[in-house]
Amino acid sequence: MPSAPPRRPGGPLAPAAVALAFWVTMAGTTVPTPLYPLYQRAFGFSTFTVTVIFAVYALGVVAGLLTLGRLSDRIGRRPVVLAALLLAAAAATLFELADSLPWLLVARVLSGFGAALVTGAATAALLDLAPPERRLRAQTVALAANMGGLAGGTLFAGALAEWTGSPLRLPWTVTLVLTGAALLGLLAVPETVPAEARRTGRAGSPAGSPSRFRPRPLHVPPGIRPAFLRAALAGGAGFAVTGVLTAVSGLFLATVLNLHNHALTGLVVALAFLSTAVGQLLVRVLPPDRALPLACAGLVLAAALVAGALLGGTLPPLLLGACVNGLATGTAIGTGLGTVNAGVEPHRRGETVSAFFAVLFTMLSVPVIGVGVLVRATGLRTAGVTFSAAVAVLALAVAAGLVRRPRGEASPVPAPAPVTTATATATADPAAAAAPATPAGKA
């Protein structure tokens, strides 16, 4: 008689508790978005400083990805998710008590490290807790928690800032309450990394094979480098647009459209993040040879819409541009993760995915600072149009590279291979990683 399949650890509350921790940590990273104009007035700094504050967060994520991306494989999921929540709570406390710029900078660095930690650990925990036949559902839950948190943070912060009397305090009080609830929820979450693996310091290692934790250099296997680079550049271009929307959309609404509405600022950014989630899901149904070309076309269209909103001083093109940019960005990200998942050996996926997201977040931070410099030198409209043109040129260059792709090169969205360890999701959104094998062209 065949033995019954092993029970998955944890009860029905465990996945919900992990998803809540994931959502809360990511939400805390976008709570400042609609508050930046208020911080400008309160502390008297410039638009350029706002872009620096945002870039500091992105650089914190990059540092966390490169140094801590595989930490949950070595010490367990629960302690890493716990650390991420504590970092989120510390960042929220600093924001709530802030009375000068240095407080904001330190808080953003802590937010970045928390986001880097929770993305891999929570995604891996959700996959660990799911039976094999529900792995795709677990991926979707992780994606919803990730992007839903990014969208939710900016939405509720904008609403509280607009319609309550304590705009720089109450959003952080709510964030701390939600973080406390998530910390309590962790009591229902079992550790899914075996104790023996944690003792040896390497998840999945044979007993007695010691391994010291240390940062690893970036690694992209030569065979996938062209496809990896194209997807990373396209996704990075979309990330750059999202970063600029996050940093200066409040300034645009106030100075160009004369709309001093913090809830509206939150909505613009939320649309971008929600559309990014939808774009990652689209990769599962798009033909593999069309996903990245469509993403590039979407980026060009989004850049044109954002430029049109700046030149015409109208809101609808900005809202539509945020949605189109999100769809294109999510499609490019899903393409890149599908390439990594199918073209990299399981034990190297974590560091390759880390390299992918390091490129994305670098492209998120550096252009934002450049836009800040341009805004100070030329004004918001000129800076925004120049930036939009640069994004369009980069997307067209990626598309041209697709046309010139060698005939023997692999498809840009290969069918993902099964993932048996969580290292493949160490830093990734799960739309294309850690899935059971699917027909060619699905991710």
Short mmCIF file of C-alpha atoms in Angstrom, two decimals, residues 48-376:
data_model
loop_
_atom_site.label_atom_id
_atom_site.label_comp_id
_atom_site.label_asym_id
_atom_site.label_seq_id
_atom_site.Cartn_x
_atom_site.Cartn_y
_atom_site.Cartn_z
CA PHE A 48 15.90 66.86 -5.35
CA THR A 49 16.08 65.80 -1.70
CA VAL A 50 12.82 63.88 -2.12
CA THR A 51 14.39 61.89 -4.94
CA VAL A 52 17.43 61.18 -2.77
CA ILE A 53 15.18 59.91 0.04
CA PHE A 54 13.49 57.57 -2.39
CA ALA A 55 16.78 56.41 -3.91
CA VAL A 56 18.18 55.62 -0.45
CA TYR A 57 15.36 53.11 -0.02
CA ALA A 58 16.12 51.45 -3.37
CA LEU A 59 19.83 51.25 -2.56
CA GLY A 60 18.95 49.68 0.78
CA VAL A 61 16.98 47.01 -1.07
CA VAL A 62 19.95 46.36 -3.39
CA ALA A 63 22.31 46.01 -0.44
CA GLY A 64 19.89 43.64 1.25
CA LEU A 65 19.46 41.53 -1.88
CA LEU A 66 23.18 41.14 -2.38
CA THR A 67 24.03 40.33 1.22
CA LEU A 68 20.94 38.71 2.75
CA GLY A 69 18.98 37.24 -0.15
CA ARG A 70 19.58 33.60 0.87
CA LEU A 71 19.55 34.10 4.63
CA SER A 72 16.22 32.30 5.19
CA ASP A 73 17.66 29.15 3.60
CA ARG A 74 20.32 29.10 6.30
CA ILE A 75 18.59 30.20 9.51
CA GLY A 76 14.94 29.56 8.70
CA ARG A 77 11.93 31.45 7.36
CA ARG A 78 10.37 32.61 10.64
CA PRO A 79 13.38 34.47 12.06
CA VAL A 80 13.93 36.30 8.76
CA VAL A 81 10.26 37.31 8.46
CA LEU A 82 10.40 38.36 12.10
CA ALA A 83 13.49 40.48 11.42
CA ALA A 84 11.75 42.10 8.44
CA LEU A 85 8.73 43.00 10.57
CA LEU A 86 10.95 44.44 13.30
CA LEU A 87 12.77 46.54 10.70
CA ALA A 88 9.40 47.72 9.36
CA ALA A 89 8.30 48.64 12.88
CA ALA A 90 11.56 50.51 13.53
CA ALA A 91 11.19 52.43 10.24
CA ALA A 92 7.58 53.37 11.04
CA THR A 93 8.61 54.54 14.51
CA LEU A 94 11.37 56.72 13.08
CA PHE A 95 8.95 58.22 10.56
CA GLU A 96 6.40 58.95 13.26
CA LEU A 97 8.98 60.65 15.48
CA ALA A 98 10.85 62.36 12.65
CA ASP A 99 11.62 66.05 13.06
CA SER A 100 14.39 66.42 10.45
CA LEU A 101 15.75 64.90 7.24
CA PRO A 102 18.25 62.43 8.80
CA TRP A 103 15.38 60.59 10.50
CA LEU A 104 13.73 60.04 7.12
CA LEU A 105 16.93 58.78 5.52
CA VAL A 106 17.58 56.22 8.26
CA ALA A 107 13.96 55.09 8.17
CA ARG A 108 14.13 54.53 4.42
CA VAL A 109 17.29 52.44 4.70
CA LEU A 110 15.57 50.24 7.31
CA SER A 111 12.55 49.92 5.02
CA GLY A 112 14.79 48.79 2.19
CA PHE A 113 16.45 46.09 4.26
CA GLY A 114 13.07 44.90 5.52
CA ALA A 115 11.71 44.62 1.99
CA ALA A 116 14.78 42.70 0.83
CA LEU A 117 14.44 40.25 3.72
CA VAL A 118 10.72 39.61 3.57
CA THR A 119 10.43 39.11 -0.20
CA GLY A 120 12.49 35.94 -0.29
CA ALA A 121 11.62 34.56 3.13
CA ALA A 122 7.85 35.07 2.92
CA THR A 123 7.63 33.79 -0.66
CA ALA A 124 9.64 30.71 0.29
CA ALA A 125 7.51 30.15 3.41
CA LEU A 126 4.28 30.31 1.41
CA LEU A 127 5.66 27.76 -1.05
CA ASP A 128 6.88 25.54 1.80
CA LEU A 129 3.46 25.61 3.44
CA ALA A 130 1.59 24.72 0.25
CA PRO A 131 1.12 21.13 -0.96
CA PRO A 132 2.59 20.48 -4.41
CA GLU A 133 -0.77 20.75 -6.17
CA ARG A 134 -1.27 24.26 -4.74
CA ARG A 135 2.14 25.74 -5.50
CA LEU A 136 0.74 27.95 -8.26
CA ARG A 137 -1.87 29.27 -5.84
CA ALA A 138 0.86 30.00 -3.30
CA GLN A 139 2.77 31.97 -5.95
CA THR A 140 -0.33 34.04 -6.64
CA VAL A 141 -0.87 34.70 -2.93
CA ALA A 142 2.74 35.86 -2.60
CA LEU A 143 2.40 38.11 -5.64
CA ALA A 144 -0.85 39.57 -4.24
CA ALA A 145 0.76 40.19 -0.85
CA ASN A 146 3.81 41.83 -2.42
CA MET A 147 2.17 44.13 -4.96
CA GLY A 148 -0.97 44.48 -2.88
CA GLY A 149 1.13 45.77 -0.01
CA LEU A 150 2.94 48.25 -2.23
CA ALA A 151 -0.40 49.51 -3.56
CA GLY A 152 -2.19 49.38 -0.21
CA GLY A 153 0.42 51.38 1.68
CA THR A 154 0.23 54.36 -0.62
CA LEU A 155 -3.59 54.16 -0.80
CA PHE A 156 -4.33 54.15 2.92
CA ALA A 157 -1.57 56.67 3.67
CA GLY A 158 -2.97 59.03 1.04
CA ALA A 159 -6.50 58.68 2.37
CA LEU A 160 -5.44 59.26 5.98
CA ALA A 161 -3.26 62.22 4.99
CA GLU A 162 -6.12 63.79 3.02
CA TRP A 163 -9.02 63.25 5.38
CA THR A 164 -7.60 63.22 8.90
CA GLY A 165 -6.00 65.88 11.04
CA SER A 166 -2.63 64.21 11.63
CA PRO A 167 -1.22 63.38 8.19
CA LEU A 168 2.39 62.79 9.26
CA ARG A 169 1.53 60.74 12.35
CA LEU A 170 -1.65 58.71 11.87
CA PRO A 171 -0.49 56.71 8.79
CA TRP A 172 2.49 55.48 10.80
CA THR A 173 0.37 54.68 13.84
CA VAL A 174 -1.85 52.53 11.63
CA THR A 175 1.26 50.91 10.12
CA LEU A 176 2.57 50.06 13.58
CA VAL A 177 -0.77 48.54 14.61
CA LEU A 178 -0.81 46.39 11.48
CA THR A 179 2.80 45.37 12.10
CA GLY A 180 1.91 44.35 15.65
CA ALA A 181 -0.92 42.19 14.32
CA ALA A 182 1.48 40.57 11.86
CA LEU A 183 3.98 39.86 14.65
CA LEU A 184 1.26 38.11 16.63
CA GLY A 185 0.28 36.16 13.54
CA LEU A 186 3.78 34.69 13.32
CA LEU A 187 2.93 32.62 16.40
CA ALA A 188 0.76 30.48 14.11
CA VAL A 189 3.57 29.92 11.60
CA PRO A 190 5.82 26.86 11.99
CA GLU A 191 9.40 26.83 10.81
CA THR A 192 9.55 25.04 7.47
CA VAL A 193 13.33 24.74 7.08
CA PRO A 194 14.37 21.47 8.73
CA ALA A 195 16.38 21.84 11.93
CA GLU A 196 19.18 19.69 10.52
CA ALA A 197 19.51 21.99 7.51
CA ARG A 198 19.62 25.03 9.78
CA ARG A 199 22.30 23.43 11.94
CA THR A 200 24.51 22.82 8.92
CA GLY A 201 23.87 26.38 7.76
CA ARG A 202 22.58 25.43 4.31
CA ALA A 203 19.01 24.47 3.49
CA GLY A 204 18.99 21.15 1.73
CA SER A 205 22.65 20.35 2.48
CA PRO A 206 23.62 16.87 3.63
CA ALA A 207 24.19 16.52 7.32
CA GLY A 208 27.66 17.43 8.36
CA SER A 209 28.42 19.69 5.42
CA PRO A 210 29.30 22.95 7.13
CA SER A 211 28.74 26.24 5.33
CA ARG A 212 29.52 29.69 6.61
CA PHE A 213 27.15 32.44 5.57
CA ARG A 214 28.86 35.04 3.46
CA PRO A 215 27.76 37.32 0.61
CA ARG A 216 28.30 35.91 -2.84
CA PRO A 217 29.25 37.87 -5.95
CA LEU A 218 26.63 38.33 -8.63
CA HIS A 219 26.48 35.45 -11.10
CA VAL A 220 24.61 35.12 -14.37
CA PRO A 221 25.35 31.97 -16.38
CA PRO A 222 26.79 32.80 -19.83
CA GLY A 223 24.08 30.87 -21.64
CA ILE A 224 21.26 33.17 -20.51
CA ARG A 225 23.11 36.49 -20.30
CA PRO A 226 21.68 38.07 -23.49
CA ALA A 227 18.07 37.18 -22.57
CA PHE A 228 18.72 38.11 -18.94
CA LEU A 229 20.11 41.51 -19.91
CA ARG A 230 17.25 42.37 -22.26
CA ALA A 231 14.60 41.47 -19.68
CA ALA A 232 16.49 43.29 -16.91
CA LEU A 233 16.88 46.45 -19.01
CA ALA A 234 13.21 46.46 -20.00
CA GLY A 235 12.05 45.77 -16.46
CA GLY A 236 14.52 48.32 -15.14
CA ALA A 237 13.17 50.99 -17.50
CA GLY A 238 9.69 50.34 -16.15
CA PHE A 239 11.00 50.38 -12.58
CA ALA A 240 12.60 53.75 -13.29
CA VAL A 241 9.25 55.18 -14.39
CA THR A 242 7.56 53.73 -11.30
CA GLY A 243 10.27 55.24 -9.12
CA VAL A 244 9.79 58.67 -10.64
CA LEU A 245 6.01 58.39 -10.23
CA THR A 246 6.52 57.40 -6.61
CA ALA A 247 8.92 60.23 -5.87
CA VAL A 248 7.44 63.21 -7.73
CA SER A 249 3.81 62.45 -8.64
CA GLY A 250 2.66 64.51 -5.66
CA LEU A 251 4.72 67.46 -6.89
CA PHE A 252 3.33 67.07 -10.42
CA LEU A 253 -0.27 67.00 -9.22
CA ALA A 254 0.25 70.02 -6.99
CA THR A 255 2.38 72.27 -9.21
CA VAL A 256 1.23 71.36 -12.73
CA LEU A 257 -2.40 70.32 -12.21
CA ASN A 258 -3.01 72.34 -9.04
CA LEU A 259 -4.50 69.23 -7.40
CA HIS A 260 -3.47 69.18 -3.74
CA ASN A 261 -4.96 65.79 -2.98
CA HIS A 262 -2.82 63.22 -1.16
CA ALA A 263 -5.31 60.41 -1.83
CA LEU A 264 -4.99 61.03 -5.56
CA THR A 265 -1.21 60.81 -5.30
CA GLY A 266 -1.60 57.46 -3.60
CA LEU A 267 -3.96 56.29 -6.33
CA VAL A 268 -1.52 57.11 -9.15
CA VAL A 269 1.23 55.01 -7.58
CA ALA A 270 -1.15 52.23 -6.52
CA LEU A 271 -2.32 51.84 -10.12
CA ALA A 272 1.29 51.36 -11.22
CA PHE A 273 1.93 48.61 -8.66
CA LEU A 274 -1.36 46.78 -9.22
CA SER A 275 -0.77 46.84 -12.97
CA THR A 276 2.72 45.42 -12.42
CA ALA A 277 1.15 42.44 -10.66
CA VAL A 278 -1.27 41.93 -13.55
CA GLY A 279 1.63 42.16 -16.00
CA GLN A 280 3.47 39.35 -14.21
CA LEU A 281 0.37 37.18 -14.43
CA LEU A 282 0.03 37.94 -18.16
CA VAL A 283 3.35 36.20 -18.80
CA ARG A 284 1.61 32.91 -18.03
CA VAL A 285 -0.62 33.23 -21.11
CA LEU A 286 1.44 35.29 -23.58
CA PRO A 287 3.38 33.48 -26.34
CA PRO A 288 7.04 33.33 -25.29
CA ASP A 289 8.36 35.18 -28.32
CA ARG A 290 5.89 38.05 -27.90
CA ALA A 291 6.06 38.83 -24.19
CA LEU A 292 9.17 41.02 -24.19
CA PRO A 293 8.37 42.81 -27.49
CA LEU A 294 4.94 43.68 -26.08
CA ALA A 295 6.59 44.91 -22.89
CA CYS A 296 8.90 47.18 -24.88
CA ALA A 297 5.97 48.54 -26.88
CA GLY A 298 4.10 49.17 -23.64
CA LEU A 299 7.05 51.06 -22.19
CA VAL A 300 7.22 53.33 -25.23
CA LEU A 301 3.48 54.00 -25.00
CA ALA A 302 3.70 54.65 -21.26
CA ALA A 303 6.57 57.10 -21.76
CA ALA A 304 4.52 58.93 -24.39
CA LEU A 305 1.51 59.11 -22.07
CA VAL A 306 3.55 60.46 -19.16
CA ALA A 307 5.19 63.04 -21.42
CA GLY A 308 1.75 63.99 -22.76
CA ALA A 309 0.44 64.47 -19.24
CA LEU A 310 3.37 66.74 -18.42
CA LEU A 311 3.09 68.80 -21.59
CA GLY A 312 -0.69 69.03 -21.57
CA GLY A 313 -1.14 69.40 -17.84
CA THR A 314 -3.90 66.78 -17.75
CA LEU A 315 -4.55 63.90 -15.36
CA PRO A 316 -6.02 61.07 -17.53
CA PRO A 317 -2.80 60.43 -19.53
CA LEU A 318 -0.88 60.16 -16.26
CA LEU A 319 -3.30 57.58 -14.84
CA LEU A 320 -3.30 55.60 -18.09
CA GLY A 321 0.48 55.87 -18.35
CA ALA A 322 0.87 54.47 -14.82
CA CYS A 323 -1.30 51.48 -15.75
CA VAL A 324 0.41 50.79 -19.08
CA ASN A 325 3.86 51.15 -17.52
CA GLY A 326 2.92 48.70 -14.78
CA LEU A 327 1.65 46.12 -17.26
CA ALA A 328 4.81 46.42 -19.35
CA THR A 329 7.09 46.30 -16.31
CA GLY A 330 5.38 43.23 -14.89
CA THR A 331 5.60 41.45 -18.24
CA ALA A 332 9.32 42.19 -18.50
CA ILE A 333 9.92 41.01 -14.93
CA GLY A 334 7.96 37.82 -15.50
CA THR A 335 9.96 37.19 -18.68
CA GLY A 336 13.24 37.63 -16.85
CA LEU A 337 12.26 35.35 -13.99
CA GLY A 338 11.08 32.72 -16.45
CA THR A 339 14.46 32.88 -18.17
CA VAL A 340 16.27 32.45 -14.86
CA ASN A 341 13.98 29.67 -13.66
CA ALA A 342 14.45 27.55 -16.77
CA GLY A 343 18.08 28.37 -17.61
CA VAL A 344 19.83 28.23 -14.24
CA GLU A 345 20.62 25.25 -12.04
CA PRO A 346 18.52 25.18 -8.85
CA HIS A 347 21.44 25.81 -6.52
CA ARG A 348 22.41 28.96 -8.46
CA ARG A 349 18.93 30.44 -8.98
CA GLY A 350 18.91 32.46 -5.79
CA GLU A 351 22.00 34.47 -6.65
CA THR A 352 20.94 34.89 -10.30
CA VAL A 353 17.54 36.20 -9.26
CA SER A 354 19.34 38.48 -6.80
CA ALA A 355 21.40 39.79 -9.71
CA PHE A 356 18.23 40.39 -11.71
CA PHE A 357 16.57 42.41 -8.97
CA ALA A 358 19.79 44.23 -8.17
CA VAL A 359 19.77 45.53 -11.75
CA LEU A 360 16.10 46.51 -11.43
CA PHE A 361 16.51 48.40 -8.18
CA THR A 362 19.68 50.11 -9.35
CA MET A 363 17.72 51.36 -12.36
CA LEU A 364 14.97 52.38 -9.95
CA SER A 365 17.25 54.57 -7.86
CA VAL A 366 19.80 56.18 -10.18
CA PRO A 367 17.34 57.71 -12.71
CA VAL A 368 15.23 59.09 -9.88
CA ILE A 369 18.20 61.12 -8.63
CA GLY A 370 18.91 62.20 -12.21
CA VAL A 371 15.34 63.46 -12.54
CA GLY A 372 15.80 65.37 -9.30
CA VAL A 373 18.87 67.08 -10.70
CA LEU A 374 17.00 67.92 -13.92
CA VAL A 375 14.00 69.27 -12.04
CA ARG A 376 16.26 71.62 -10.13
#
